[in-house]
Amino acid sequence: MNILILNGPNLNFTGQREVDVYGLESFEQILVELQKYFPGYSFELFQSNHEGELIDKLHRFIIYDGVVINAGALSHYSYALYDALRFVTIPTVEVHLSNVFKREAFRHQSVISAACDGVIAGFGKWSYFLAVEWIKNHA
Ligand code: DQA
């Protein structure tokens, strides 16, 4: 199983930015843990601060068995990502580290959710583990 972890803007600073909200671990560390937790799975982490690069990556979904996407702030307004996700036919889970519903009102809406199979938010790094667990059971 080949899982794409697709992270959007600012998530490259996870572990350093707003650590009270996003936690102290970097994605490099989280990836090592995911690899241990799901032996036999291969994970590709792709992070970009650019909407178009995330879309280009989604266009190549065919080489993966599942996508875990945290589009960061783009989740709240990117119709281009929504359209790209509608094109994806493999299991796709939207995740957020933080509980977006406990935060500012603009974070309460995600325009990409309707193009994903499900949404997991608020469990820190565990949001990603739960998403992979679902993909594993769904496949
Ligand atoms: C986030 C929540 C978004 O609102 C925010 O813009 C992020 C991170 C999360 O993982 O909690 O960059 O997607």
PDB file of C-alpha atoms and ligand atoms in Angstrom:
ATOM      1  CA  MET A   1       0.000   0.000   0.000  1.00  0.00           C
ATOM      2  CA  ASN A   2       1.299   3.345  -1.099  1.00  0.00           C
ATOM      3  CA  ILE A   3      -0.167   6.301   0.786  1.00  0.00           C
ATOM      4  CA  LEU A   4       0.258   9.933  -0.191  1.00  0.00           C
ATOM      5  CA  ILE A   5       0.343  12.382   2.704  1.00  0.00           C
ATOM      6  CA  LEU A   6      -0.407  15.726   1.134  1.00  0.00           C
ATOM      7  CA  ASN A   7       0.219  18.773   3.311  1.00  0.00           C
ATOM      8  CA  GLY A   8      -0.587  22.331   2.337  1.00  0.00           C
ATOM      9  CA  PRO A   9       0.666  25.798   3.302  1.00  0.00           C
ATOM     10  CA  ASN A  10       2.651  26.332   6.493  1.00  0.00           C
ATOM     11  CA  LEU A  11       2.540  22.702   7.555  1.00  0.00           C
ATOM     12  CA  ASN A  12       6.296  22.539   6.891  1.00  0.00           C
ATOM     13  CA  PHE A  13       6.664  24.490  10.141  1.00  0.00           C
ATOM     14  CA  THR A  14       4.716  21.978  12.212  1.00  0.00           C
ATOM     15  CA  GLY A  15       6.651  21.406  15.419  1.00  0.00           C
ATOM     16  CA  GLN A  16       7.765  25.029  15.454  1.00  0.00           C
ATOM     17  CA  ARG A  17       4.669  27.142  14.777  1.00  0.00           C
ATOM     18  CA  GLU A  18       1.821  27.535  17.278  1.00  0.00           C
ATOM     19  CA  VAL A  19       2.983  24.424  19.107  1.00  0.00           C
ATOM     20  CA  ASP A  20       0.100  24.706  21.574  1.00  0.00           C
ATOM     21  CA  VAL A  21      -2.256  24.189  18.601  1.00  0.00           C
ATOM     22  CA  TYR A  22      -0.272  21.932  16.254  1.00  0.00           C
ATOM     23  CA  GLY A  23       2.048  20.055  18.602  1.00  0.00           C
ATOM     24  CA  LEU A  24       5.799  19.798  19.020  1.00  0.00           C
ATOM     25  CA  GLU A  25       6.542  17.131  16.474  1.00  0.00           C
ATOM     26  CA  SER A  26       7.643  17.781  12.923  1.00  0.00           C
ATOM     27  CA  PHE A  27       6.211  15.841  10.002  1.00  0.00           C
ATOM     28  CA  GLU A  28       9.544  14.131   9.526  1.00  0.00           C
ATOM     29  CA  GLN A  29       9.086  12.685  13.035  1.00  0.00           C
ATOM     30  CA  ILE A  30       5.405  11.882  12.498  1.00  0.00           C
ATOM     31  CA  LEU A  31       6.269  10.065   9.278  1.00  0.00           C
ATOM     32  CA  VAL A  32       8.755   7.823  11.110  1.00  0.00           C
ATOM     33  CA  GLU A  33       6.012   6.952  13.622  1.00  0.00           C
ATOM     34  CA  LEU A  34       3.483   6.261  10.861  1.00  0.00           C
ATOM     35  CA  GLN A  35       5.973   3.960   9.204  1.00  0.00           C
ATOM     36  CA  LYS A  36       6.425   2.038  12.480  1.00  0.00           C
ATOM     37  CA  TYR A  37       2.691   1.908  13.139  1.00  0.00           C
ATOM     38  CA  PHE A  38       1.858   0.636   9.676  1.00  0.00           C
ATOM     39  CA  PRO A  39       4.650  -1.741   8.701  1.00  0.00           C
ATOM     40  CA  GLY A  40       4.415  -2.827   5.112  1.00  0.00           C
ATOM     41  CA  TYR A  41       2.941   0.514   4.107  1.00  0.00           C
ATOM     42  CA  SER A  42       4.875   3.033   2.189  1.00  0.00           C
ATOM     43  CA  PHE A  43       4.274   6.710   2.819  1.00  0.00           C
ATOM     44  CA  GLU A  44       5.167   9.624   0.643  1.00  0.00           C
ATOM     45  CA  LEU A  45       5.025  13.005   2.323  1.00  0.00           C
ATOM     46  CA  PHE A  46       4.530  15.929  -0.016  1.00  0.00           C
ATOM     47  CA  GLN A  47       4.198  19.422   1.393  1.00  0.00           C
ATOM     48  CA  SER A  48       3.789  22.594  -0.597  1.00  0.00           C
ATOM     49  CA  ASN A  49       2.910  26.171   0.114  1.00  0.00           C
ATOM     50  CA  HIS A  50       1.591  26.445  -3.447  1.00  0.00           C
ATOM     51  CA  GLU A  51      -1.915  25.443  -4.448  1.00  0.00           C
ATOM     52  CA  GLY A  52      -0.902  24.459  -7.995  1.00  0.00           C
ATOM     53  CA  GLU A  53       1.778  22.049  -6.773  1.00  0.00           C
ATOM     54  CA  LEU A  54      -0.755  20.280  -4.566  1.00  0.00           C
ATOM     55  CA  ILE A  55      -3.130  20.019  -7.535  1.00  0.00           C
ATOM     56  CA  ASP A  56      -0.363  18.652  -9.776  1.00  0.00           C
ATOM     57  CA  LYS A  57       0.358  15.998  -7.160  1.00  0.00           C
ATOM     58  CA  LEU A  58      -3.324  15.022  -6.955  1.00  0.00           C
ATOM     59  CA  HIS A  59      -3.411  14.637 -10.745  1.00  0.00           C
ATOM     60  CA  ARG A  60      -0.902  11.800 -10.291  1.00  0.00           C
ATOM     61  CA  PHE A  61      -3.117   9.971  -7.756  1.00  0.00           C
ATOM     62  CA  ILE A  62      -3.099   6.815  -9.876  1.00  0.00           C
ATOM     63  CA  ILE A  63       0.236   5.643  -8.408  1.00  0.00           C
ATOM     64  CA  TYR A  64      -1.170   5.663  -4.843  1.00  0.00           C
ATOM     65  CA  ASP A  65      -3.692   3.538  -2.935  1.00  0.00           C
ATOM     66  CA  GLY A  66      -4.933   6.359  -0.718  1.00  0.00           C
ATOM     67  CA  VAL A  67      -4.542  10.044   0.029  1.00  0.00           C
ATOM     68  CA  VAL A  68      -4.477  11.789   3.396  1.00  0.00           C
ATOM     69  CA  ILE A  69      -4.813  15.507   2.745  1.00  0.00           C
ATOM     70  CA  ASN A  70      -4.327  18.397   5.115  1.00  0.00           C
ATOM     71  CA  ALA A  71      -4.724  21.400   2.859  1.00  0.00           C
ATOM     72  CA  GLY A  72      -4.147  23.852   5.718  1.00  0.00           C
ATOM     73  CA  ALA A  73      -5.870  27.186   5.155  1.00  0.00           C
ATOM     74  CA  LEU A  74      -6.595  26.213   1.532  1.00  0.00           C
ATOM     75  CA  SER A  75      -9.196  23.812   2.924  1.00  0.00           C
ATOM     76  CA  HIS A  76     -11.343  26.812   3.738  1.00  0.00           C
ATOM     77  CA  TYR A  77     -11.412  28.431   0.309  1.00  0.00           C
ATOM     78  CA  SER A  78      -9.742  26.486  -2.506  1.00  0.00           C
ATOM     79  CA  TYR A  79     -12.322  25.495  -5.096  1.00  0.00           C
ATOM     80  CA  ALA A  80      -9.428  24.494  -7.346  1.00  0.00           C
ATOM     81  CA  LEU A  81      -8.385  21.835  -4.818  1.00  0.00           C
ATOM     82  CA  TYR A  82     -12.013  20.769  -4.486  1.00  0.00           C
ATOM     83  CA  ASP A  83     -12.219  20.257  -8.254  1.00  0.00           C
ATOM     84  CA  ALA A  84      -8.927  18.335  -8.270  1.00  0.00           C
ATOM     85  CA  LEU A  85     -10.132  16.090  -5.442  1.00  0.00           C
ATOM     86  CA  ARG A  86     -13.349  15.315  -7.320  1.00  0.00           C
ATOM     87  CA  PHE A  87     -11.175  13.823 -10.010  1.00  0.00           C
ATOM     88  CA  VAL A  88      -9.454  11.459  -7.532  1.00  0.00           C
ATOM     89  CA  THR A  89     -10.957   7.961  -7.443  1.00  0.00           C
ATOM     90  CA  ILE A  90      -8.895   6.378  -4.641  1.00  0.00           C
ATOM     91  CA  PRO A  91      -9.798   6.628  -0.908  1.00  0.00           C
ATOM     92  CA  THR A  92      -9.186  10.178   0.283  1.00  0.00           C
ATOM     93  CA  VAL A  93      -9.417  11.510   3.814  1.00  0.00           C
ATOM     94  CA  GLU A  94      -9.243  15.173   4.805  1.00  0.00           C
ATOM     95  CA  VAL A  95      -7.443  15.711   8.092  1.00  0.00           C
ATOM     96  CA  HIS A  96      -6.645  18.581  10.424  1.00  0.00           C
ATOM     97  CA  LEU A  97      -4.313  18.534  13.391  1.00  0.00           C
ATOM     98  CA  SER A  98      -6.452  20.991  15.315  1.00  0.00           C
ATOM     99  CA  ASN A  99     -10.152  20.925  16.063  1.00  0.00           C
ATOM    100  CA  VAL A 100     -11.069  23.558  13.499  1.00  0.00           C
ATOM    101  CA  PHE A 101     -14.570  23.870  15.006  1.00  0.00           C
ATOM    102  CA  LYS A 102     -13.148  25.170  18.277  1.00  0.00           C
ATOM    103  CA  ARG A 103     -11.282  27.910  16.461  1.00  0.00           C
ATOM    104  CA  GLU A 104     -12.036  31.028  14.382  1.00  0.00           C
ATOM    105  CA  ALA A 105     -15.289  30.966  12.381  1.00  0.00           C
ATOM    106  CA  PHE A 106     -13.488  30.981   9.024  1.00  0.00           C
ATOM    107  CA  ARG A 107     -12.024  27.576   9.893  1.00  0.00           C
ATOM    108  CA  HIS A 108     -15.445  26.022  10.457  1.00  0.00           C
ATOM    109  CA  GLN A 109     -16.038  25.616   6.760  1.00  0.00           C
ATOM    110  CA  SER A 110     -14.016  23.377   4.482  1.00  0.00           C
ATOM    111  CA  VAL A 111     -14.811  23.593   0.782  1.00  0.00           C
ATOM    112  CA  ILE A 112     -12.855  20.389   0.053  1.00  0.00           C
ATOM    113  CA  SER A 113     -14.718  18.082   2.482  1.00  0.00           C
ATOM    114  CA  ALA A 114     -17.465  17.231   0.000  1.00  0.00           C
ATOM    115  CA  ALA A 115     -14.857  15.838  -2.385  1.00  0.00           C
ATOM    116  CA  CYS A 116     -13.271  13.586   0.290  1.00  0.00           C
ATOM    117  CA  ASP A 117     -14.542  10.307   1.739  1.00  0.00           C
ATOM    118  CA  GLY A 118     -14.355  11.608   5.291  1.00  0.00           C
ATOM    119  CA  VAL A 119     -12.918  14.223   7.606  1.00  0.00           C
ATOM    120  CA  ILE A 120     -10.897  13.803  10.796  1.00  0.00           C
ATOM    121  CA  ALA A 121      -9.966  16.850  12.864  1.00  0.00           C
ATOM    122  CA  GLY A 122      -8.704  17.675  16.309  1.00  0.00           C
ATOM    123  CA  PHE A 123      -6.572  14.696  17.198  1.00  0.00           C
ATOM    124  CA  GLY A 124      -3.161  16.158  16.432  1.00  0.00           C
ATOM    125  CA  LYS A 125      -0.903  13.681  14.672  1.00  0.00           C
ATOM    126  CA  TRP A 126      -3.442  10.963  15.455  1.00  0.00           C
ATOM    127  CA  SER A 127      -5.762  12.479  12.847  1.00  0.00           C
ATOM    128  CA  TYR A 128      -3.303  11.092  10.270  1.00  0.00           C
ATOM    129  CA  PHE A 129      -3.069   7.673  11.949  1.00  0.00           C
ATOM    130  CA  LEU A 130      -6.870   7.400  12.070  1.00  0.00           C
ATOM    131  CA  ALA A 131      -7.112   8.363   8.406  1.00  0.00           C
ATOM    132  CA  VAL A 132      -4.604   5.668   7.397  1.00  0.00           C
ATOM    133  CA  GLU A 133      -6.436   3.147   9.590  1.00  0.00           C
ATOM    134  CA  TRP A 134      -9.639   3.879   7.676  1.00  0.00           C
ATOM    135  CA  ILE A 135      -7.898   3.603   4.298  1.00  0.00           C
ATOM    136  CA  LYS A 136      -6.395   0.278   5.458  1.00  0.00           C
ATOM    137  CA  ASN A 137      -9.795  -1.128   6.380  1.00  0.00           C
ATOM    138  CA  HIS A 138     -11.480   0.344   3.343  1.00  0.00           C
ATOM    139  CA  ALA A 139      -9.015  -1.072   0.820  1.00  0.00           C
TER     140      ALA A 139
HETATM  141  C1  DQA B   1      -5.025  23.031   9.882  1.00  0.00           C
HETATM  142  C2  DQA B   1      -6.166  23.996  10.246  1.00  0.00           C
HETATM  143  C3  DQA B   1      -6.232  25.142   9.263  1.00  0.00           C
HETATM  144  O1  DQA B   1      -7.289  26.012   9.611  1.00  0.00           O
HETATM  145  C4  DQA B   1      -4.927  25.928   9.288  1.00  0.00           C
HETATM  146  O2  DQA B   1      -4.970  26.952   8.338  1.00  0.00           O
HETATM  147  C5  DQA B   1      -3.740  25.064   9.125  1.00  0.00           C
HETATM  148  C6  DQA B   1      -3.700  23.763   9.787  1.00  0.00           C
HETATM  149  C7  DQA B   1      -4.870  21.916  10.928  1.00  0.00           C
HETATM  150  O3  DQA B   1      -4.186  20.945  10.615  1.00  0.00           O
HETATM  151  O4  DQA B   1      -5.384  22.013  12.036  1.00  0.00           O
HETATM  152  O5  DQA B   1      -2.753  25.453   8.508  1.00  0.00           O
HETATM  153  O6  DQA B   1      -5.334  22.434   8.640  1.00  0.00           O
END
